[in-house]
Amino acid sequence: MEFSEIVEYAKSGLDIPKISSQSEHLAYLTVICILEAFRNRTINGAQAKNQKEKAEQFFHDARKQEADRLMVYRTYQQNTLKVEELLHEINKELQHQGADKGRVIDLSLHALEVLTGVKFKELR
């Protein structure tokens, strides 16, 4: 939802949808407070406009932070799945009588690389 839509919800006295993000809810409550202060003549038009502009900037900053956190979380999930697959491969290899120890080590190092984000040099 865009900030202008949030302002329209607040001006019209309508609640924003419950499925809105936390930053949208906070922006909505902020705009309601600004409108209320303006209507009660606690602040003048210029102050209300200034506060609304600040609220919009905070809203955009919060949206960017939410997107960044979501990207980190998705990367974490993807890496977790990769590590689970590697551990499954390690377990399969270890179940064989003549397990290939070199393959087990390679898979283990790869899992460690995925977990840490550090690429190890080839030793062989």
PDB file of N, CA and C in Angstrom, residues 46-114:
ATOM      1  N   ALA A  46       1.239  24.256   8.330  1.00  0.00           N
ATOM      2  CA  ALA A  46       2.635  24.048   7.947  1.00  0.00           C
ATOM      3  C   ALA A  46       3.267  22.940   8.798  1.00  0.00           C
ATOM      4  N   GLN A  47       2.961  22.945  10.096  1.00  0.00           N
ATOM      5  CA  GLN A  47       3.499  21.902  10.973  1.00  0.00           C
ATOM      6  C   GLN A  47       2.933  20.528  10.593  1.00  0.00           C
ATOM      7  N   ALA A  48       1.639  20.510  10.284  1.00  0.00           N
ATOM      8  CA  ALA A  48       1.005  19.248   9.888  1.00  0.00           C
ATOM      9  C   ALA A  48       1.643  18.710   8.605  1.00  0.00           C
ATOM     10  N   LYS A  49       1.875  19.604   7.652  1.00  0.00           N
ATOM     11  CA  LYS A  49       2.494  19.188   6.388  1.00  0.00           C
ATOM     12  C   LYS A  49       3.904  18.662   6.644  1.00  0.00           C
ATOM     13  N   ASN A  50       4.663  19.360   7.475  1.00  0.00           N
ATOM     14  CA  ASN A  50       6.026  18.947   7.802  1.00  0.00           C
ATOM     15  C   ASN A  50       6.029  17.571   8.481  1.00  0.00           C
ATOM     16  N   GLN A  51       5.134  17.390   9.440  1.00  0.00           N
ATOM     17  CA  GLN A  51       5.069  16.100  10.136  1.00  0.00           C
ATOM     18  C   GLN A  51       4.633  14.976   9.198  1.00  0.00           C
ATOM     19  N   LYS A  52       3.722  15.294   8.284  1.00  0.00           N
ATOM     20  CA  LYS A  52       3.269  14.289   7.316  1.00  0.00           C
ATOM     21  C   LYS A  52       4.421  13.885   6.401  1.00  0.00           C
ATOM     22  N   GLU A  53       5.230  14.847   5.984  1.00  0.00           N
ATOM     23  CA  GLU A  53       6.378  14.537   5.133  1.00  0.00           C
ATOM     24  C   GLU A  53       7.391  13.671   5.876  1.00  0.00           C
ATOM     25  N   LYS A  54       7.614  13.986   7.142  1.00  0.00           N
ATOM     26  CA  LYS A  54       8.522  13.164   7.955  1.00  0.00           C
ATOM     27  C   LYS A  54       7.961  11.746   8.112  1.00  0.00           C
ATOM     28  N   ALA A  55       6.662  11.665   8.361  1.00  0.00           N
ATOM     29  CA  ALA A  55       6.025  10.352   8.520  1.00  0.00           C
ATOM     30  C   ALA A  55       6.156   9.540   7.234  1.00  0.00           C
ATOM     31  N   GLU A  56       6.017  10.201   6.103  1.00  0.00           N
ATOM     32  CA  GLU A  56       6.148   9.500   4.822  1.00  0.00           C
ATOM     33  C   GLU A  56       7.575   8.982   4.635  1.00  0.00           C
ATOM     34  N   GLN A  57       8.560   9.796   5.005  1.00  0.00           N
ATOM     35  CA  GLN A  57       9.953   9.354   4.888  1.00  0.00           C
ATOM     36  C   GLN A  57      10.232   8.176   5.814  1.00  0.00           C
ATOM     37  N   PHE A  58       9.735   8.242   7.058  1.00  0.00           N
ATOM     38  CA  PHE A  58       9.894   7.122   7.988  1.00  0.00           C
ATOM     39  C   PHE A  58       9.223   5.860   7.428  1.00  0.00           C
ATOM     40  N   PHE A  59       8.067   6.052   6.809  1.00  0.00           N
ATOM     41  CA  PHE A  59       7.332   4.936   6.217  1.00  0.00           C
ATOM     42  C   PHE A  59       8.172   4.268   5.131  1.00  0.00           C
ATOM     43  N   HIS A  60       8.740   5.074   4.239  1.00  0.00           N
ATOM     44  CA  HIS A  60       9.548   4.509   3.154  1.00  0.00           C
ATOM     45  C   HIS A  60      10.812   3.831   3.692  1.00  0.00           C
ATOM     46  N   ASP A  61      11.424   4.428   4.702  1.00  0.00           N
ATOM     47  CA  ASP A  61      12.597   3.804   5.329  1.00  0.00           C
ATOM     48  C   ASP A  61      12.231   2.459   5.961  1.00  0.00           C
ATOM     49  N   ALA A  62      11.094   2.424   6.643  1.00  0.00           N
ATOM     50  CA  ALA A  62      10.641   1.186   7.293  1.00  0.00           C
ATOM     51  C   ALA A  62      10.332   0.116   6.256  1.00  0.00           C
ATOM     52  N   ARG A  63       9.730   0.503   5.140  1.00  0.00           N
ATOM     53  CA  ARG A  63       9.428  -0.463   4.077  1.00  0.00           C
ATOM     54  C   ARG A  63      10.711  -1.068   3.520  1.00  0.00           C
ATOM     55  N   LYS A  64      11.736  -0.225   3.354  1.00  0.00           N
ATOM     56  CA  LYS A  64      13.013  -0.726   2.846  1.00  0.00           C
ATOM     57  C   LYS A  64      13.633  -1.696   3.853  1.00  0.00           C
ATOM     58  N   GLN A  65      13.573  -1.356   5.138  1.00  0.00           N
ATOM     59  CA  GLN A  65      14.117  -2.250   6.161  1.00  0.00           C
ATOM     60  C   GLN A  65      13.352  -3.571   6.198  1.00  0.00           C
ATOM     61  N   GLU A  66      12.030  -3.517   6.037  1.00  0.00           N
ATOM     62  CA  GLU A  66      11.235  -4.746   5.994  1.00  0.00           C
ATOM     63  C   GLU A  66      11.652  -5.610   4.814  1.00  0.00           C
ATOM     64  N   ALA A  67      11.851  -4.988   3.657  1.00  0.00           N
ATOM     65  CA  ALA A  67      12.269  -5.729   2.465  1.00  0.00           C
ATOM     66  C   ALA A  67      13.651  -6.353   2.671  1.00  0.00           C
ATOM     67  N   ASP A  68      14.553  -5.599   3.299  1.00  0.00           N
ATOM     68  CA  ASP A  68      15.891  -6.127   3.570  1.00  0.00           C
ATOM     69  C   ASP A  68      15.828  -7.323   4.518  1.00  0.00           C
ATOM     70  N   ARG A  69      15.022  -7.212   5.575  1.00  0.00           N
ATOM     71  CA  ARG A  69      14.885  -8.328   6.528  1.00  0.00           C
ATOM     72  C   ARG A  69      14.263  -9.546   5.847  1.00  0.00           C
ATOM     73  N   LEU A  70      13.308  -9.316   4.976  1.00  0.00           N
ATOM     74  CA  LEU A  70      12.678 -10.427   4.263  1.00  0.00           C
ATOM     75  C   LEU A  70      13.689 -11.122   3.356  1.00  0.00           C
ATOM     76  N   MET A  71      14.539 -10.344   2.699  1.00  0.00           N
ATOM     77  CA  MET A  71      15.553 -10.929   1.836  1.00  0.00           C
ATOM     78  C   MET A  71      16.528 -11.773   2.657  1.00  0.00           C
ATOM     79  N   VAL A  72      16.947 -11.265   3.806  1.00  0.00           N
ATOM     80  CA  VAL A  72      17.856 -12.015   4.679  1.00  0.00           C
ATOM     81  C   VAL A  72      17.181 -13.308   5.141  1.00  0.00           C
ATOM     82  N   TYR A  73      15.919 -13.222   5.519  1.00  0.00           N
ATOM     83  CA  TYR A  73      15.195 -14.398   5.989  1.00  0.00           C
ATOM     84  C   TYR A  73      15.063 -15.439   4.878  1.00  0.00           C
ATOM     85  N   ARG A  74      14.744 -14.989   3.666  1.00  0.00           N
ATOM     86  CA  ARG A  74      14.625 -15.931   2.542  1.00  0.00           C
ATOM     87  C   ARG A  74      15.959 -16.605   2.247  1.00  0.00           C
ATOM     88  N   THR A  75      17.031 -15.833   2.295  1.00  0.00           N
ATOM     89  CA  THR A  75      18.363 -16.400   2.074  1.00  0.00           C
ATOM     90  C   THR A  75      18.671 -17.435   3.144  1.00  0.00           C
ATOM     91  N   TYR A  76      18.339 -17.107   4.391  1.00  0.00           N
ATOM     92  CA  TYR A  76      18.534 -18.048   5.498  1.00  0.00           C
ATOM     93  C   TYR A  76      17.754 -19.341   5.249  1.00  0.00           C
ATOM     94  N   GLN A  77      16.500 -19.221   4.819  1.00  0.00           N
ATOM     95  CA  GLN A  77      15.690 -20.407   4.539  1.00  0.00           C
ATOM     96  C   GLN A  77      16.295 -21.246   3.424  1.00  0.00           C
ATOM     97  N   GLN A  78      16.728 -20.585   2.353  1.00  0.00           N
ATOM     98  CA  GLN A  78      17.324 -21.305   1.228  1.00  0.00           C
ATOM     99  C   GLN A  78      18.604 -22.023   1.663  1.00  0.00           C
ATOM    100  N   ASN A  79      19.430 -21.335   2.449  1.00  0.00           N
ATOM    101  CA  ASN A  79      20.665 -21.948   2.922  1.00  0.00           C
ATOM    102  C   ASN A  79      20.388 -23.114   3.862  1.00  0.00           C
ATOM    103  N   THR A  80      19.365 -22.984   4.681  1.00  0.00           N
ATOM    104  CA  THR A  80      18.984 -24.073   5.581  1.00  0.00           C
ATOM    105  C   THR A  80      18.579 -25.305   4.775  1.00  0.00           C
ATOM    106  N   LEU A  81      17.814 -25.098   3.717  1.00  0.00           N
ATOM    107  CA  LEU A  81      17.422 -26.223   2.862  1.00  0.00           C
ATOM    108  C   LEU A  81      18.630 -26.861   2.192  1.00  0.00           C
ATOM    109  N   LYS A  82      19.578 -26.042   1.724  1.00  0.00           N
ATOM    110  CA  LYS A  82      20.790 -26.576   1.106  1.00  0.00           C
ATOM    111  C   LYS A  82      21.575 -27.428   2.094  1.00  0.00           C
ATOM    112  N   VAL A  83      21.712 -26.934   3.318  1.00  0.00           N
ATOM    113  CA  VAL A  83      22.457 -27.672   4.340  1.00  0.00           C
ATOM    114  C   VAL A  83      21.744 -28.983   4.668  1.00  0.00           C
ATOM    115  N   GLU A  84      20.418 -28.941   4.759  1.00  0.00           N
ATOM    116  CA  GLU A  84      19.664 -30.176   5.021  1.00  0.00           C
ATOM    117  C   GLU A  84      19.904 -31.200   3.919  1.00  0.00           C
ATOM    118  N   GLU A  85      19.918 -30.753   2.665  1.00  0.00           N
ATOM    119  CA  GLU A  85      20.174 -31.658   1.542  1.00  0.00           C
ATOM    120  C   GLU A  85      21.585 -32.236   1.627  1.00  0.00           C
ATOM    121  N   LEU A  86      22.544 -31.390   1.962  1.00  0.00           N
ATOM    122  CA  LEU A  86      23.930 -31.864   2.090  1.00  0.00           C
ATOM    123  C   LEU A  86      24.074 -32.864   3.224  1.00  0.00           C
ATOM    124  N   LEU A  87      23.435 -32.604   4.349  1.00  0.00           N
ATOM    125  CA  LEU A  87      23.484 -33.546   5.474  1.00  0.00           C
ATOM    126  C   LEU A  87      22.825 -34.867   5.111  1.00  0.00           C
ATOM    127  N   HIS A  88      21.767 -34.807   4.324  1.00  0.00           N
ATOM    128  CA  HIS A  88      21.111 -36.026   3.852  1.00  0.00           C
ATOM    129  C   HIS A  88      22.082 -36.832   2.981  1.00  0.00           C
ATOM    130  N   GLU A  89      22.801 -36.136   2.102  1.00  0.00           N
ATOM    131  CA  GLU A  89      23.787 -36.808   1.249  1.00  0.00           C
ATOM    132  C   GLU A  89      24.910 -37.424   2.085  1.00  0.00           C
ATOM    133  N   ILE A  90      25.361 -36.699   3.104  1.00  0.00           N
ATOM    134  CA  ILE A  90      26.402 -37.214   3.990  1.00  0.00           C
ATOM    135  C   ILE A  90      25.915 -38.489   4.684  1.00  0.00           C
ATOM    136  N   ASN A  91      24.696 -38.449   5.205  1.00  0.00           N
ATOM    137  CA  ASN A  91      24.131 -39.633   5.877  1.00  0.00           C
ATOM    138  C   ASN A  91      24.017 -40.816   4.926  1.00  0.00           C
ATOM    139  N   LYS A  92      23.585 -40.555   3.695  1.00  0.00           N
ATOM    140  CA  LYS A  92      23.487 -41.641   2.706  1.00  0.00           C
ATOM    141  C   LYS A  92      24.858 -42.258   2.444  1.00  0.00           C
ATOM    142  N   GLU A  93      25.861 -41.400   2.310  1.00  0.00           N
ATOM    143  CA  GLU A  93      27.220 -41.888   2.037  1.00  0.00           C
ATOM    144  C   GLU A  93      27.757 -42.703   3.214  1.00  0.00           C
ATOM    145  N   LEU A  94      27.486 -42.242   4.431  1.00  0.00           N
ATOM    146  CA  LEU A  94      28.002 -42.931   5.618  1.00  0.00           C
ATOM    147  C   LEU A  94      27.315 -44.277   5.864  1.00  0.00           C
ATOM    148  N   GLN A  95      26.155 -44.499   5.257  1.00  0.00           N
ATOM    149  CA  GLN A  95      25.454 -45.768   5.438  1.00  0.00           C
ATOM    150  C   GLN A  95      26.116 -46.903   4.659  1.00  0.00           C
ATOM    151  N   HIS A  96      26.930 -46.567   3.683  1.00  0.00           N
ATOM    152  CA  HIS A  96      27.617 -47.598   2.895  1.00  0.00           C
ATOM    153  C   HIS A  96      28.843 -48.109   3.654  1.00  0.00           C
ATOM    154  N   GLN A  97      29.108 -49.389   3.481  1.00  0.00           N
ATOM    155  CA  GLN A  97      30.269 -50.005   4.129  1.00  0.00           C
ATOM    156  C   GLN A  97      31.561 -49.285   3.754  1.00  0.00           C
ATOM    157  N   GLY A  98      31.778 -49.077   2.492  1.00  0.00           N
ATOM    158  CA  GLY A  98      33.015 -48.432   2.037  1.00  0.00           C
ATOM    159  C   GLY A  98      32.761 -46.975   1.697  1.00  0.00           C
ATOM    160  N   ALA A  99      32.296 -46.237   2.679  1.00  0.00           N
ATOM    161  CA  ALA A  99      31.944 -44.836   2.449  1.00  0.00           C
ATOM    162  C   ALA A  99      33.154 -44.064   1.921  1.00  0.00           C
ATOM    163  N   ASP A 100      32.906 -43.224   0.944  1.00  0.00           N
ATOM    164  CA  ASP A 100      33.956 -42.384   0.360  1.00  0.00           C
ATOM    165  C   ASP A 100      34.204 -41.205   1.304  1.00  0.00           C
ATOM    166  N   LYS A 101      35.286 -41.340   2.085  1.00  0.00           N
ATOM    167  CA  LYS A 101      35.583 -40.324   3.093  1.00  0.00           C
ATOM    168  C   LYS A 101      35.868 -38.957   2.457  1.00  0.00           C
ATOM    169  N   GLY A 102      36.471 -38.976   1.300  1.00  0.00           N
ATOM    170  CA  GLY A 102      36.739 -37.720   0.595  1.00  0.00           C
ATOM    171  C   GLY A 102      35.441 -37.016   0.226  1.00  0.00           C
ATOM    172  N   ARG A 103      34.458 -37.776  -0.222  1.00  0.00           N
ATOM    173  CA  ARG A 103      33.148 -37.199  -0.567  1.00  0.00           C
ATOM    174  C   ARG A 103      32.459 -36.648   0.695  1.00  0.00           C
ATOM    175  N   VAL A 104      32.561 -37.381   1.796  1.00  0.00           N
ATOM    176  CA  VAL A 104      31.966 -36.940   3.062  1.00  0.00           C
ATOM    177  C   VAL A 104      32.605 -35.621   3.497  1.00  0.00           C
ATOM    178  N   ILE A 105      33.922 -35.543   3.378  1.00  0.00           N
ATOM    179  CA  ILE A 105      34.620 -34.311   3.754  1.00  0.00           C
ATOM    180  C   ILE A 105      34.213 -33.168   2.840  1.00  0.00           C
ATOM    181  N   ASP A 106      34.147 -33.435   1.522  1.00  0.00           N
ATOM    182  CA  ASP A 106      33.748 -32.398   0.572  1.00  0.00           C
ATOM    183  C   ASP A 106      32.337 -31.893   0.856  1.00  0.00           C
ATOM    184  N   LEU A 107      31.418 -32.819   1.115  1.00  0.00           N
ATOM    185  CA  LEU A 107      30.039 -32.422   1.422  1.00  0.00           C
ATOM    186  C   LEU A 107      29.971 -31.639   2.730  1.00  0.00           C
ATOM    187  N   SER A 108      30.760 -32.076   3.716  1.00  0.00           N
ATOM    188  CA  SER A 108      30.784 -31.371   5.003  1.00  0.00           C
ATOM    189  C   SER A 108      31.333 -29.961   4.850  1.00  0.00           C
ATOM    190  N   LEU A 109      32.398 -29.819   4.086  1.00  0.00           N
ATOM    191  CA  LEU A 109      32.963 -28.483   3.847  1.00  0.00           C
ATOM    192  C   LEU A 109      31.978 -27.594   3.095  1.00  0.00           C
ATOM    193  N   HIS A 110      31.284 -28.184   2.133  1.00  0.00           N
ATOM    194  CA  HIS A 110      30.295 -27.399   1.386  1.00  0.00           C
ATOM    195  C   HIS A 110      29.171 -26.932   2.311  1.00  0.00           C
ATOM    196  N   ALA A 111      28.742 -27.818   3.205  1.00  0.00           N
ATOM    197  CA  ALA A 111      27.700 -27.430   4.171  1.00  0.00           C
ATOM    198  C   ALA A 111      28.201 -26.293   5.056  1.00  0.00           C
ATOM    199  N   LEU A 112      29.444 -26.371   5.471  1.00  0.00           N
ATOM    200  CA  LEU A 112      30.033 -25.321   6.299  1.00  0.00           C
ATOM    201  C   LEU A 112      30.128 -23.997   5.521  1.00  0.00           C
ATOM    202  N   GLU A 113      30.457 -24.090   4.241  1.00  0.00           N
ATOM    203  CA  GLU A 113      30.500 -22.891   3.388  1.00  0.00           C
ATOM    204  C   GLU A 113      29.118 -22.238   3.293  1.00  0.00           C
ATOM    205  N   VAL A 114      28.110 -23.060   3.120  1.00  0.00           N
ATOM    206  CA  VAL A 114      26.741 -22.534   3.024  1.00  0.00           C
ATOM    207  C   VAL A 114      26.334 -21.873   4.331  1.00  0.00           C
TER     208      VAL A 114
END
